[in-house]
Amino acid sequence: MLRNIEELFTAIREPSADSIERLAALDAGTPKIRYAICLIPRSGSTYLAYTLRDTKAFGFPDEWLSAARMQTEIDDLAANDVATYLRRVLAKHASPNGVSGVEVAIAQVIAARKLAKIDDVLDGSVKYFYLRRRNIVRQGLSMHVAHQSGVLHSFQMNDDARTVREAVMYDTQAIRQQIKVLHDQELMWEREFSSRHIEPDRIYYEDLIERPERILRRFANVLGLPETPLMPPQASIEDLGHSRRDEWEARYREEDADYLEALKLHRPRVHISLSMT
C-alpha cells in the first residue's frame, strides 16, 4: 500500500490556470467541523458513509486515504503530498454547513503517516468515531465470503455476483484467519488511540443496521449540529447478506470453540448495546 500511495505523489502537479483560484479557495476553506470514522473491515463503514452523505449535512466521509480513492481525486486537487491532498479533499467534499469527514483504516493511516504529517490535518480538533462489530464471527464470515467472491458491496450485486457469492465454500481455517486479521486491527486501533490520547465515540455495526437514525443522532450530537438530519428516503447501499450465514456461524462456533473462548481474553472490550431514545 505504501508504495502505491507513494507513486501517486512522485509526479509534480502544476495546477491549470483555470483551477488556481478554485484550489486557493479549497486551501482557505478548511471545514469548520471535521471528523474521522476509524473503521474495521466489514463493519458497515460504506453503508454509514453513504447514509451520512445522502443527508447532505455530514459531507462525504469516503476512504480518501485509500490508493483507489486517491487516484480519482489527486489530479483534480493538484496535490504533491498526502497532507495537502487530505486538506483539499476534505474541503472539496464538505457539505454546505461546513462539515466534512473521512473514513480511515489503520493501514491507511500508517502508510500515509510515513509520507507526510497527516496528524497535522487529523489533529485534536477532529472528532473521532470508531466503528466495529460486536459479533466478530459474523464479521469473519463476511470477510471470507467477500475475499473469495470479490463482491464487497451491494452496488456490485447482480445475478452473476450473487451466484459467485453463493458458491463460496465454508472453510474453518480460512474463517479463523480472517478473525485473527480483524482482531489484530482492533488491537492496532486501540494502540493508536492510546498513543495519541484519543477517546473516540464508539459505535457498532449491529446498532447501525438495526436503527441507523439513532446513529445519525449520535453523529449530530457529537459534532454539535443544531438538529439531526432526516434519514435518506432510500439507501444508496444495502447490507450484503448470505443465505448460509446463520448455518455457518453455528458451525464455526462449534468447530472452533476453544479458539473463540481464548479470544474473549484478548479482544478489546466490546460495549453492550445501550438504549438510545
mmCIF file of C-alpha atoms in Angstrom:
data_model
loop_
_atom_site.group_PDB
_atom_site.id
_atom_site.type_symbol
_atom_site.label_atom_id
_atom_site.label_comp_id
_atom_site.label_asym_id
_atom_site.label_seq_id
_atom_site.Cartn_x
_atom_site.Cartn_y
_atom_site.Cartn_z
ATOM 1 C CA MET A 1 0.000 0.000 0.000
ATOM 2 C CA LEU A 2 2.771 2.458 0.884
ATOM 3 C CA ARG A 3 4.452 2.025 -2.489
ATOM 4 C CA ASN A 4 1.165 2.520 -4.327
ATOM 5 C CA ILE A 5 0.386 5.738 -2.463
ATOM 6 C CA GLU A 6 3.956 6.988 -2.773
ATOM 7 C CA GLU A 7 3.866 6.523 -6.535
ATOM 8 C CA LEU A 8 0.802 8.750 -6.774
ATOM 9 C CA PHE A 9 2.806 11.706 -5.452
ATOM 10 C CA THR A 10 6.017 11.257 -7.449
ATOM 11 C CA ALA A 11 4.966 13.495 -10.357
ATOM 12 C CA ILE A 12 4.843 17.227 -9.670
ATOM 13 C CA ARG A 13 1.369 18.511 -10.497
ATOM 14 C CA GLU A 14 1.079 22.039 -11.747
ATOM 15 C CA PRO A 15 -2.478 23.344 -11.475
ATOM 16 C CA SER A 16 -4.063 24.607 -14.645
ATOM 17 C CA ALA A 17 -4.644 28.328 -14.958
ATOM 18 C CA ASP A 18 -8.382 27.994 -14.528
ATOM 19 C CA SER A 19 -8.041 25.853 -11.377
ATOM 20 C CA ILE A 20 -5.662 28.069 -9.379
ATOM 21 C CA GLU A 21 -8.478 30.144 -7.935
ATOM 22 C CA ARG A 22 -10.521 27.049 -7.080
ATOM 23 C CA LEU A 23 -7.577 25.390 -5.322
ATOM 24 C CA ALA A 24 -6.853 28.576 -3.382
ATOM 25 C CA ALA A 25 -10.463 28.544 -2.196
ATOM 26 C CA LEU A 26 -10.079 24.941 -1.054
ATOM 27 C CA ASP A 27 -6.865 25.774 0.815
ATOM 28 C CA ALA A 28 -8.601 28.670 2.540
ATOM 29 C CA GLY A 29 -11.809 26.771 3.180
ATOM 30 C CA THR A 30 -10.940 24.280 5.903
ATOM 31 C CA PRO A 31 -14.259 22.800 7.054
ATOM 32 C CA LYS A 32 -15.228 24.139 10.477
ATOM 33 C CA ILE A 33 -16.320 20.668 11.648
ATOM 34 C CA ARG A 34 -14.159 17.684 10.705
ATOM 35 C CA TYR A 35 -14.462 14.085 11.747
ATOM 36 C CA ALA A 36 -12.856 10.714 11.082
ATOM 37 C CA ILE A 37 -14.522 7.307 11.066
ATOM 38 C CA CYS A 38 -11.919 4.773 12.171
ATOM 39 C CA LEU A 39 -13.050 1.506 10.691
ATOM 40 C CA ILE A 40 -12.574 -2.224 10.894
ATOM 41 C CA PRO A 41 -13.307 -4.009 7.587
ATOM 42 C CA ARG A 42 -16.811 -5.438 7.097
ATOM 43 C CA SER A 43 -18.242 -3.244 9.844
ATOM 44 C CA GLY A 44 -20.740 -1.333 7.701
ATOM 45 C CA SER A 45 -18.499 1.679 7.059
ATOM 46 C CA THR A 46 -19.534 2.077 3.420
ATOM 47 C CA TYR A 47 -23.213 1.900 4.352
ATOM 48 C CA LEU A 48 -22.595 4.506 7.056
ATOM 49 C CA ALA A 49 -20.635 6.794 4.722
ATOM 50 C CA TYR A 50 -23.325 6.793 2.047
ATOM 51 C CA THR A 51 -26.068 7.332 4.620
ATOM 52 C CA LEU A 52 -24.206 10.342 6.014
ATOM 53 C CA ARG A 53 -23.574 11.679 2.510
ATOM 54 C CA ASP A 54 -27.218 11.360 1.469
ATOM 55 C CA THR A 55 -28.394 13.551 4.363
ATOM 56 C CA LYS A 56 -26.346 16.401 2.794
ATOM 57 C CA ALA A 57 -25.305 17.505 6.305
ATOM 58 C CA PHE A 58 -22.173 15.442 7.034
ATOM 59 C CA GLY A 59 -20.058 15.832 3.897
ATOM 60 C CA PHE A 60 -18.977 12.582 2.234
ATOM 61 C CA PRO A 61 -16.686 10.536 4.523
ATOM 62 C CA ASP A 62 -15.236 8.188 1.933
ATOM 63 C CA GLU A 63 -11.926 6.306 2.257
ATOM 64 C CA TRP A 64 -9.987 9.264 0.852
ATOM 65 C CA LEU A 65 -6.645 7.834 2.033
ATOM 66 C CA SER A 66 -7.007 4.603 0.057
ATOM 67 C CA ALA A 67 -4.948 4.380 -3.125
ATOM 68 C CA ALA A 68 -8.094 3.722 -5.180
ATOM 69 C CA ARG A 69 -9.880 6.866 -3.995
ATOM 70 C CA MET A 70 -6.731 8.986 -4.259
ATOM 71 C CA GLN A 71 -6.446 8.068 -7.927
ATOM 72 C CA THR A 72 -9.898 9.542 -8.579
ATOM 73 C CA GLU A 73 -9.116 12.843 -6.851
ATOM 74 C CA ILE A 74 -5.407 13.592 -6.925
ATOM 75 C CA ASP A 75 -5.177 15.193 -10.363
ATOM 76 C CA ASP A 76 -8.190 17.407 -9.782
ATOM 77 C CA LEU A 77 -6.688 18.565 -6.483
ATOM 78 C CA ALA A 78 -3.145 19.032 -7.888
ATOM 79 C CA ALA A 79 -1.666 17.855 -4.575
ATOM 80 C CA ASN A 80 2.029 16.974 -4.263
ATOM 81 C CA ASP A 81 1.832 15.444 -0.805
ATOM 82 C CA VAL A 82 -0.666 13.462 1.244
ATOM 83 C CA ALA A 83 -1.343 16.199 3.804
ATOM 84 C CA THR A 84 -2.192 18.789 1.139
ATOM 85 C CA TYR A 85 -4.334 16.234 -0.639
ATOM 86 C CA LEU A 86 -6.243 15.384 2.545
ATOM 87 C CA ARG A 87 -6.878 19.051 3.390
ATOM 88 C CA ARG A 88 -8.172 19.738 -0.096
ATOM 89 C CA VAL A 89 -10.310 16.624 -0.388
ATOM 90 C CA LEU A 90 -11.988 17.396 2.936
ATOM 91 C CA ALA A 91 -12.720 20.921 1.748
ATOM 92 C CA LYS A 92 -13.965 19.705 -1.631
ATOM 93 C CA HIS A 93 -16.408 17.198 -0.167
ATOM 94 C CA ALA A 94 -17.705 19.284 2.728
ATOM 95 C CA SER A 95 -21.456 19.786 2.990
ATOM 96 C CA PRO A 96 -22.910 23.328 2.803
ATOM 97 C CA ASN A 97 -22.964 23.579 6.620
ATOM 98 C CA GLY A 98 -19.171 23.241 6.779
ATOM 99 C CA VAL A 99 -18.974 19.588 7.873
ATOM 100 C CA SER A 100 -16.590 17.083 6.296
ATOM 101 C CA GLY A 101 -15.268 13.657 7.181
ATOM 102 C CA VAL A 102 -13.035 10.804 6.135
ATOM 103 C CA GLU A 103 -13.148 7.044 6.640
ATOM 104 C CA VAL A 104 -9.790 5.551 7.578
ATOM 105 C CA ALA A 105 -8.475 2.035 8.034
ATOM 106 C CA ILE A 106 -5.495 1.671 10.345
ATOM 107 C CA ALA A 107 -3.234 0.534 7.479
ATOM 108 C CA GLN A 108 -4.097 3.697 5.538
ATOM 109 C CA VAL A 109 -3.156 5.890 8.495
ATOM 110 C CA ILE A 110 0.184 4.129 8.944
ATOM 111 C CA ALA A 111 1.033 4.307 5.229
ATOM 112 C CA ALA A 112 0.070 7.973 4.861
ATOM 113 C CA ARG A 113 1.927 8.958 8.043
ATOM 114 C CA LYS A 114 5.182 7.660 6.556
ATOM 115 C CA LEU A 115 4.808 10.100 3.666
ATOM 116 C CA ALA A 116 3.512 13.278 5.298
ATOM 117 C CA LYS A 117 2.442 14.868 8.578
ATOM 118 C CA ILE A 118 -1.187 13.854 8.276
ATOM 119 C CA ASP A 119 -1.597 14.160 12.047
ATOM 120 C CA ASP A 120 -1.437 17.922 11.458
ATOM 121 C CA VAL A 121 -4.643 17.504 9.442
ATOM 122 C CA LEU A 122 -6.224 14.835 11.639
ATOM 123 C CA ASP A 123 -5.415 16.836 14.736
ATOM 124 C CA GLY A 124 -7.084 17.354 18.096
ATOM 125 C CA SER A 125 -9.895 19.417 16.600
ATOM 126 C CA VAL A 126 -11.112 16.396 14.623
ATOM 127 C CA LYS A 127 -13.936 14.344 16.130
ATOM 128 C CA TYR A 128 -13.184 10.627 16.067
ATOM 129 C CA PHE A 129 -15.680 7.797 15.696
ATOM 130 C CA TYR A 130 -14.670 4.147 15.916
ATOM 131 C CA LEU A 131 -16.798 1.623 14.033
ATOM 132 C CA ARG A 132 -16.509 -2.105 14.706
ATOM 133 C CA ARG A 133 -18.664 -5.186 15.272
ATOM 134 C CA ARG A 134 -19.643 -6.966 18.441
ATOM 135 C CA ASN A 135 -20.008 -10.279 16.594
ATOM 136 C CA ILE A 136 -16.529 -10.901 15.214
ATOM 137 C CA VAL A 137 -17.507 -14.392 13.989
ATOM 138 C CA ARG A 138 -20.170 -12.964 11.676
ATOM 139 C CA GLN A 139 -17.627 -10.337 10.629
ATOM 140 C CA GLY A 140 -15.059 -13.017 9.823
ATOM 141 C CA LEU A 141 -17.626 -14.884 7.750
ATOM 142 C CA SER A 142 -18.365 -11.682 5.839
ATOM 143 C CA MET A 143 -14.633 -11.175 5.199
ATOM 144 C CA HIS A 144 -14.282 -14.765 3.988
ATOM 145 C CA VAL A 145 -17.152 -14.505 1.520
ATOM 146 C CA ALA A 146 -16.058 -11.063 0.294
ATOM 147 C CA HIS A 147 -12.462 -12.147 -0.303
ATOM 148 C CA GLN A 148 -13.406 -15.390 -2.014
ATOM 149 C CA SER A 149 -16.073 -13.832 -4.239
ATOM 150 C CA GLY A 150 -14.659 -10.357 -4.856
ATOM 151 C CA VAL A 151 -18.116 -8.902 -4.176
ATOM 152 C CA LEU A 152 -17.801 -6.348 -1.382
ATOM 153 C CA HIS A 153 -20.834 -4.067 -1.704
ATOM 154 C CA SER A 154 -24.484 -4.256 -2.709
ATOM 155 C CA PHE A 155 -23.965 -1.946 -5.691
ATOM 156 C CA GLN A 156 -21.805 -4.721 -7.204
ATOM 157 C CA MET A 157 -24.639 -7.202 -6.913
ATOM 158 C CA ASN A 158 -26.200 -8.772 -9.976
ATOM 159 C CA ASP A 159 -27.179 -12.318 -10.870
ATOM 160 C CA ASP A 160 -23.578 -13.337 -11.616
ATOM 161 C CA ALA A 161 -22.242 -11.785 -8.422
ATOM 162 C CA ARG A 162 -24.970 -13.462 -6.399
ATOM 163 C CA THR A 163 -24.081 -16.822 -7.923
ATOM 164 C CA VAL A 164 -20.380 -16.319 -7.154
ATOM 165 C CA ARG A 165 -21.104 -15.379 -3.532
ATOM 166 C CA GLU A 166 -23.357 -18.362 -3.007
ATOM 167 C CA ALA A 167 -20.681 -20.660 -4.484
ATOM 168 C CA VAL A 168 -18.102 -19.767 -1.798
ATOM 169 C CA MET A 169 -17.189 -22.836 0.253
ATOM 170 C CA TYR A 170 -17.122 -22.976 4.040
ATOM 171 C CA ASP A 171 -13.570 -23.201 5.465
ATOM 172 C CA THR A 172 -12.946 -23.186 9.217
ATOM 173 C CA GLN A 173 -9.238 -22.343 8.970
ATOM 174 C CA ALA A 174 -9.798 -19.551 6.452
ATOM 175 C CA ILE A 175 -12.512 -18.023 8.629
ATOM 176 C CA ARG A 176 -10.260 -18.217 11.689
ATOM 177 C CA GLN A 177 -7.527 -16.411 9.753
ATOM 178 C CA GLN A 178 -9.933 -13.613 8.853
ATOM 179 C CA ILE A 179 -10.990 -13.303 12.500
ATOM 180 C CA LYS A 180 -7.323 -13.051 13.503
ATOM 181 C CA VAL A 181 -6.798 -10.235 10.980
ATOM 182 C CA LEU A 182 -9.821 -8.381 12.363
ATOM 183 C CA HIS A 183 -8.653 -8.889 15.948
ATOM 184 C CA ASP A 184 -5.175 -7.576 15.061
ATOM 185 C CA GLN A 185 -6.724 -4.426 13.608
ATOM 186 C CA GLU A 186 -8.807 -3.916 16.731
ATOM 187 C CA LEU A 187 -5.628 -4.052 18.813
ATOM 188 C CA MET A 188 -3.822 -1.681 16.441
ATOM 189 C CA TRP A 189 -6.602 0.883 16.699
ATOM 190 C CA GLU A 190 -6.526 0.726 20.489
ATOM 191 C CA ARG A 191 -2.765 1.385 20.429
ATOM 192 C CA GLU A 192 -3.321 4.265 18.007
ATOM 193 C CA PHE A 193 -5.943 5.858 20.244
ATOM 194 C CA SER A 194 -3.807 5.393 23.338
ATOM 195 C CA SER A 195 -0.632 6.813 21.779
ATOM 196 C CA ARG A 196 -2.484 9.904 20.530
ATOM 197 C CA HIS A 197 -4.616 10.356 23.664
ATOM 198 C CA ILE A 198 -7.835 9.978 21.701
ATOM 199 C CA GLU A 199 -11.062 8.595 23.112
ATOM 200 C CA PRO A 200 -13.313 8.063 20.090
ATOM 201 C CA ASP A 201 -17.066 7.836 20.119
ATOM 202 C CA ARG A 202 -17.549 4.089 19.785
ATOM 203 C CA ILE A 203 -20.273 2.818 17.506
ATOM 204 C CA TYR A 204 -21.168 -0.693 16.390
ATOM 205 C CA TYR A 205 -22.340 -2.281 13.180
ATOM 206 C CA GLU A 206 -25.222 -4.038 14.915
ATOM 207 C CA ASP A 207 -26.670 -0.743 16.172
ATOM 208 C CA LEU A 208 -26.109 0.905 12.793
ATOM 209 C CA ILE A 209 -28.034 -1.792 10.923
ATOM 210 C CA GLU A 210 -30.835 -2.021 13.489
ATOM 211 C CA ARG A 211 -31.516 1.707 13.922
ATOM 212 C CA PRO A 212 -29.444 3.903 11.584
ATOM 213 C CA GLU A 213 -31.444 7.000 12.521
ATOM 214 C CA ARG A 214 -30.089 6.704 16.046
ATOM 215 C CA ILE A 215 -26.535 6.660 14.747
ATOM 216 C CA LEU A 216 -27.299 9.828 12.770
ATOM 217 C CA ARG A 217 -28.448 11.371 16.034
ATOM 218 C CA ARG A 218 -25.177 10.336 17.682
ATOM 219 C CA PHE A 219 -23.184 11.984 14.908
ATOM 220 C CA ALA A 220 -25.267 15.157 15.069
ATOM 221 C CA ASN A 221 -24.854 15.372 18.848
ATOM 222 C CA VAL A 222 -21.109 14.724 18.873
ATOM 223 C CA LEU A 223 -20.480 17.178 16.020
ATOM 224 C CA GLY A 224 -22.691 19.830 17.594
ATOM 225 C CA LEU A 225 -25.206 20.174 14.791
ATOM 226 C CA PRO A 226 -28.314 22.167 15.724
ATOM 227 C CA GLU A 227 -30.626 19.347 14.638
ATOM 228 C CA THR A 228 -30.478 15.755 13.433
ATOM 229 C CA PRO A 229 -30.833 15.397 9.664
ATOM 230 C CA LEU A 230 -33.518 13.009 8.477
ATOM 231 C CA MET A 231 -32.675 9.573 7.167
ATOM 232 C CA PRO A 232 -32.463 9.475 3.370
ATOM 233 C CA PRO A 233 -35.745 8.166 1.881
ATOM 234 C CA GLN A 234 -33.867 5.399 0.070
ATOM 235 C CA ALA A 235 -30.483 3.941 0.924
ATOM 236 C CA SER A 236 -27.736 4.189 -1.716
ATOM 237 C CA ILE A 237 -26.258 0.939 -0.443
ATOM 238 C CA GLU A 238 -27.638 -2.026 1.476
ATOM 239 C CA ASP A 239 -26.304 -4.637 3.847
ATOM 240 C CA LEU A 240 -24.985 -7.696 1.991
ATOM 241 C CA GLY A 241 -26.432 -10.891 3.345
ATOM 242 C CA HIS A 242 -25.562 -14.522 2.730
ATOM 243 C CA SER A 243 -28.108 -17.318 2.686
ATOM 244 C CA ARG A 244 -25.982 -19.614 4.859
ATOM 245 C CA ARG A 245 -24.558 -17.158 7.385
ATOM 246 C CA ASP A 246 -26.636 -18.471 10.327
ATOM 247 C CA GLU A 247 -25.702 -22.055 9.490
ATOM 248 C CA TRP A 248 -22.029 -21.167 9.022
ATOM 249 C CA GLU A 249 -21.843 -19.168 12.231
ATOM 250 C CA ALA A 250 -23.269 -22.042 14.268
ATOM 251 C CA ARG A 251 -20.895 -24.490 12.602
ATOM 252 C CA TYR A 252 -17.840 -22.296 13.167
ATOM 253 C CA ARG A 253 -18.681 -21.651 16.816
ATOM 254 C CA GLU A 254 -18.901 -25.401 17.365
ATOM 255 C CA GLU A 255 -15.766 -26.348 15.409
ATOM 256 C CA ASP A 256 -13.521 -23.573 16.746
ATOM 257 C CA ALA A 257 -14.946 -23.172 20.244
ATOM 258 C CA ASP A 258 -11.550 -23.308 22.014
ATOM 259 C CA TYR A 259 -10.122 -20.510 19.879
ATOM 260 C CA LEU A 260 -13.186 -18.318 20.424
ATOM 261 C CA GLU A 261 -13.015 -18.902 24.166
ATOM 262 C CA ALA A 262 -9.372 -17.781 24.221
ATOM 263 C CA LEU A 263 -10.209 -14.789 22.023
ATOM 264 C CA LYS A 264 -12.539 -13.462 24.729
ATOM 265 C CA LEU A 265 -9.493 -12.915 26.968
ATOM 266 C CA HIS A 266 -7.570 -10.851 24.434
ATOM 267 C CA ARG A 267 -10.136 -8.903 22.456
ATOM 268 C CA PRO A 268 -10.546 -5.215 23.393
ATOM 269 C CA ARG A 269 -13.648 -4.508 25.407
ATOM 270 C CA VAL A 270 -16.906 -4.823 23.490
ATOM 271 C CA HIS A 271 -19.576 -2.471 24.809
ATOM 272 C CA ILE A 272 -23.096 -3.779 25.271
ATOM 273 C CA SER A 273 -25.912 -2.269 23.284
ATOM 274 C CA LEU A 274 -27.254 0.782 25.084
ATOM 275 C CA SER A 275 -30.786 2.070 24.860
ATOM 276 C CA MET A 276 -30.949 5.237 22.758
ATOM 277 C CA THR A 277 -34.116 7.289 22.631
#
